[in-house]
Tab-separated table of C-alpha atoms in Angstrom:
chain	number	residue	atom	x	y	z
A	1	MET	CA	59.981	61.803	65.314
A	2	SER	CA	62.046	60.685	62.376
A	3	ASP	CA	59.487	58.189	61.014
A	4	ASP	CA	56.724	55.818	62.075
A	5	SER	CA	59.168	53.506	63.861
A	6	GLY	CA	58.813	55.269	67.209
A	7	LEU	CA	62.529	56.000	67.223
A	8	PRO	CA	63.884	59.473	67.949
A	9	ASP	CA	65.598	61.527	65.270
A	10	GLY	CA	69.220	60.413	65.182
A	11	VAL	CA	68.412	56.740	65.849
A	12	GLU	CA	67.984	54.453	62.844
A	13	ARG	CA	67.691	50.780	62.071
A	14	ARG	CA	70.581	49.857	59.816
A	15	THR	CA	72.115	46.600	58.651
A	16	PHE	CA	75.288	45.282	60.262
A	17	GLY	CA	76.574	41.846	59.306
A	18	GLY	CA	73.296	40.990	57.626
A	19	ARG	CA	71.218	41.872	60.697
A	20	GLU	CA	69.112	44.997	61.208
A	21	ARG	CA	70.063	46.793	64.403
A	22	LEU	CA	69.529	50.103	66.125
A	23	SER	CA	72.285	52.621	65.476
A	24	THR	CA	73.387	56.192	66.139
A	25	ARG	CA	75.967	58.293	64.387
A	26	GLY	CA	79.111	59.059	66.349
A	27	ALA	CA	82.605	57.993	67.324
A	28	GLN	CA	83.058	54.312	68.218
A	29	VAL	CA	83.115	53.585	71.962
A	30	TYR	CA	83.030	49.869	72.855
A	31	GLY	CA	84.111	47.980	69.754
A	32	GLU	CA	80.662	48.098	68.161
A	33	PRO	CA	80.372	47.749	64.364
A	34	VAL	CA	80.435	51.035	62.417
A	35	ASP	CA	79.210	51.294	58.826
A	36	ALA	CA	80.707	53.325	55.995
A	37	ASP	CA	78.430	56.283	56.773
A	38	GLY	CA	79.559	56.528	60.392
A	39	TRP	CA	76.524	54.866	61.966
A	40	ARG	CA	77.437	52.572	64.849
A	41	ALA	CA	75.403	49.613	66.068
A	42	TRP	CA	73.624	50.050	69.409
A	43	ASP	CA	73.939	46.731	71.223
A	44	ALA	CA	70.666	46.195	73.112
A	45	GLY	CA	72.291	43.308	74.970
A	46	ARG	CA	74.630	45.811	76.610
A	47	SER	CA	72.138	48.650	76.983
A	48	LYS	CA	68.841	48.684	78.902
A	49	LEU	CA	67.631	51.789	77.071
A	50	GLY	CA	68.564	50.136	73.793
A	51	ALA	CA	66.508	47.125	74.879
A	52	MET	CA	63.526	49.365	75.693
A	53	LEU	CA	63.699	50.847	72.187
A	54	GLU	CA	64.148	47.423	70.552
A	55	LEU	CA	61.064	46.155	72.396
A	56	GLY	CA	59.023	49.043	71.064
A	57	MET	CA	58.394	50.864	74.324
A	58	ASP	CA	57.043	54.391	73.861
A	59	THR	CA	59.916	56.321	75.425
A	60	GLY	CA	58.700	59.723	74.273
A	61	LEU	CA	62.178	60.492	72.931
A	62	VAL	CA	62.214	62.619	69.783
A	63	GLY	CA	65.859	63.689	69.578
A	64	GLY	CA	67.573	66.842	70.772
A	65	GLU	CA	66.200	66.715	74.323
A	66	SER	CA	68.179	67.480	77.468
A	67	VAL	CA	69.040	64.344	79.442
A	68	LEU	CA	70.161	63.461	82.951
A	69	TYR	CA	71.607	59.939	82.857
A	70	LEU	CA	72.087	58.202	86.221
A	71	GLY	CA	74.404	55.193	86.288
A	72	ALA	CA	76.406	56.077	83.198
A	73	ALA	CA	79.234	53.604	83.962
A	74	SER	CA	81.920	53.747	81.262
A	75	GLY	CA	79.591	55.264	78.682
A	76	THR	CA	78.205	52.418	76.570
A	77	THR	CA	74.594	53.641	76.531
A	78	VAL	CA	75.052	57.304	77.341
A	79	SER	CA	77.359	57.650	74.334
A	80	HIS	CA	74.458	56.629	72.076
A	81	VAL	CA	72.147	59.002	73.944
A	82	ALA	CA	74.565	61.891	73.449
A	83	ASP	CA	74.696	61.063	69.733
A	84	PHE	CA	71.024	62.019	69.286
A	85	ALA	CA	70.188	64.169	72.329
A	86	GLY	CA	71.021	67.697	73.432
A	87	PRO	CA	72.898	68.455	76.667
A	88	THR	CA	73.518	65.095	78.381
A	89	TYR	CA	74.620	64.992	82.014
A	90	ALA	CA	76.140	61.617	82.898
A	91	VAL	CA	76.308	60.757	86.609
A	92	GLU	CA	78.548	57.878	87.747
A	93	PHE	CA	79.756	57.084	91.259
A	94	ALA	CA	82.778	54.858	90.552
A	95	PRO	CA	86.018	56.667	89.605
A	96	ARG	CA	87.363	54.001	87.219
A	97	PRO	CA	84.458	54.021	84.738
A	98	VAL	CA	84.298	57.809	84.937
A	99	ARG	CA	87.820	57.907	83.486
A	100	ASP	CA	86.495	55.975	80.490
A	101	LEU	CA	83.448	58.230	80.379
A	102	VAL	CA	85.664	61.315	80.156
A	103	GLY	CA	87.315	59.760	77.106
A	104	VAL	CA	83.912	59.181	75.503
A	105	ALA	CA	82.995	62.816	76.156
A	106	GLU	CA	86.097	64.039	74.325
A	107	ASP	CA	84.316	63.168	71.066
A	108	ARG	CA	80.947	64.586	72.213
A	109	ASP	CA	80.759	68.253	73.159
A	110	ASN	CA	77.250	67.805	74.613
A	111	LEU	CA	78.231	65.037	77.076
A	112	PHE	CA	79.122	66.138	80.611
A	113	PRO	CA	80.519	63.410	82.933
A	114	LEU	CA	79.894	63.917	86.653
A	115	LEU	CA	81.686	61.873	89.317
A	116	LYS	CA	78.738	61.972	91.712
A	117	ASP	CA	76.393	59.704	93.681
A	118	ALA	CA	72.894	59.526	92.165
A	119	ARG	CA	71.516	58.967	95.675
A	120	ASP	CA	72.628	62.522	96.544
A	121	PRO	CA	71.239	64.810	93.824
A	122	GLU	CA	72.020	67.937	95.807
A	123	SER	CA	75.707	67.240	95.092
A	124	TYR	CA	75.169	68.008	91.389
A	125	ALA	CA	72.139	70.301	91.533
A	126	HIS	CA	74.417	73.295	90.917
A	127	VAL	CA	75.577	71.767	87.611
A	128	VAL	CA	72.499	70.143	86.072
A	129	GLU	CA	70.016	72.532	84.535
A	130	ALA	CA	66.404	72.609	85.712
A	131	GLY	CA	63.597	71.448	83.468
A	132	ILE	CA	65.383	68.423	82.011
A	133	ASP	CA	63.403	66.654	79.283
A	134	CYS	CA	64.432	63.112	80.164
A	135	LEU	CA	65.788	61.275	83.204
A	136	VAL	CA	67.400	57.956	82.263
A	137	MET	CA	68.155	55.579	85.136
A	138	ASP	CA	70.286	52.442	85.141
A	139	VAL	CA	71.508	52.395	88.726
A	140	ALA	CA	72.403	48.947	90.069
A	141	THR	CA	71.872	49.682	93.742
A	142	ARG	CA	69.302	48.992	96.420
A	143	GLY	CA	66.674	51.722	96.582
A	144	GLN	CA	66.322	52.372	92.860
A	145	ALA	CA	62.870	53.925	93.258
A	146	THR	CA	64.173	56.244	95.970
A	147	VAL	CA	66.860	57.487	93.590
A	148	ALA	CA	64.223	58.176	90.920
A	149	VAL	CA	62.040	60.086	93.382
A	150	ARG	CA	64.960	62.169	94.674
A	151	ASN	CA	65.964	63.142	91.138
A	152	ARG	CA	62.418	64.108	90.141
A	153	GLN	CA	63.401	67.707	90.960
A	154	PHE	CA	65.368	68.018	87.717
A	155	LEU	CA	62.565	66.939	85.366
A	156	ALA	CA	60.302	69.301	83.465
A	157	ASP	CA	56.608	68.860	84.209
A	158	ASP	CA	56.155	67.169	80.829
A	159	GLY	CA	59.455	65.265	81.072
A	160	ARG	CA	59.973	61.518	81.054
A	161	LEU	CA	61.553	58.987	83.366
A	162	LEU	CA	63.088	56.047	81.487
A	163	MET	CA	64.165	53.540	84.101
A	164	ALA	CA	65.576	50.027	84.079
A	165	VAL	CA	64.997	48.245	87.392
A	166	LYS	CA	67.423	45.453	88.249
A	167	ALA	CA	65.637	43.073	90.600
A	168	ARG	CA	68.825	41.467	91.919
A	169	SER	CA	70.161	44.828	93.063
A	170	GLU	CA	67.156	45.259	95.353
A	171	ASP	CA	67.006	41.738	96.779
A	172	VAL	CA	68.910	38.801	95.320
A	173	THR	CA	66.632	36.275	97.060
A	174	ALA	CA	63.214	37.799	96.283
A	175	ASP	CA	60.982	36.962	93.342
A	176	PRO	CA	61.633	39.617	90.669
A	177	ASP	CA	57.915	40.278	90.205
A	178	ASP	CA	57.601	41.126	93.896
A	179	VAL	CA	60.595	43.457	93.647
A	180	PHE	CA	59.110	45.201	90.614
A	181	ASP	CA	55.762	45.634	92.375
A	182	GLY	CA	57.530	47.301	95.287
A	183	VAL	CA	59.486	49.663	93.054
A	184	VAL	CA	56.373	50.639	91.102
A	185	ALA	CA	54.477	51.305	94.341
A	186	GLU	CA	57.223	53.604	95.618
A	187	LEU	CA	57.457	55.492	92.326
A	188	ASP	CA	53.758	56.309	92.623
A	189	SER	CA	54.533	59.085	95.106
A	190	ALA	CA	56.233	61.170	92.405
A	191	TYR	CA	55.446	59.648	89.004
A	192	GLU	CA	52.575	58.522	86.834
A	193	LEU	CA	53.475	55.256	85.131
A	194	LEU	CA	52.875	55.200	81.380
A	195	GLU	CA	54.324	51.818	80.434
A	196	THR	CA	56.233	48.884	81.881
A	197	ALA	CA	57.800	45.890	80.138
A	198	ARG	CA	60.091	43.068	81.129
A	199	LEU	CA	63.471	43.315	79.411
A	200	ASP	CA	64.310	39.615	79.767
A	201	ARG	CA	64.845	39.127	76.039
A	202	PHE	CA	68.002	41.193	76.494
A	203	HIS	CA	68.510	41.541	80.271
A	204	ALA	CA	67.342	38.905	82.753
A	205	ASP	CA	65.286	40.073	85.736
A	206	HIS	CA	64.993	43.690	84.560
A	207	LEU	CA	61.883	45.838	84.186
A	208	GLY	CA	61.699	48.819	81.849
A	209	ILE	CA	59.585	51.735	83.055
A	210	VAL	CA	58.338	54.839	81.274
A	211	ALA	CA	56.780	57.455	83.560
A	212	ARG	CA	56.130	61.177	83.852
A	213	PRO	CA	56.186	63.458	86.877
A	214	LYS	CA	52.991	63.939	88.841
């Protein structure tokens, strides 16, 4: 790791507008502030992984790892990931955000957008390499744990799952704590949980999860 902050190499805390924020070095994507040295602020309020890092969760990220990112949307978070990671496969189901994602990838040779459904990993198994270091999940759909279990096949034995669970995507009427308990119970079939934390400071009714394959 780059220092004692728990941040991976390629992620730094830098000052923007008088406030210290996470940042990575790369081309601007979503109007975020960029300093004179090319470091761009990582907005944790728009990024669940950014929130997990801001809250001090032990993600296991060191920089340079291979990543499979599920739920990449238009590229806000995965652009930061590609700034410090190695090969980064970005899966998104909706065609419109994938068009934006392709534009983000034009400035990042290691970012590979895939117009695929994360619920059907066999549809991209021929593209994504085996033994991925990190599976990042931000999929706003019912059955989030099922998606994580199905995509376990891509992870190295010592890899990490970094997952943001959106309670309202599972059941808009249920108590979020009950939803999170159900997701954690289902993950137990394929993963060993290392850490969980509520992300409410940045994202209401979300749970951050760090886990490794069983």
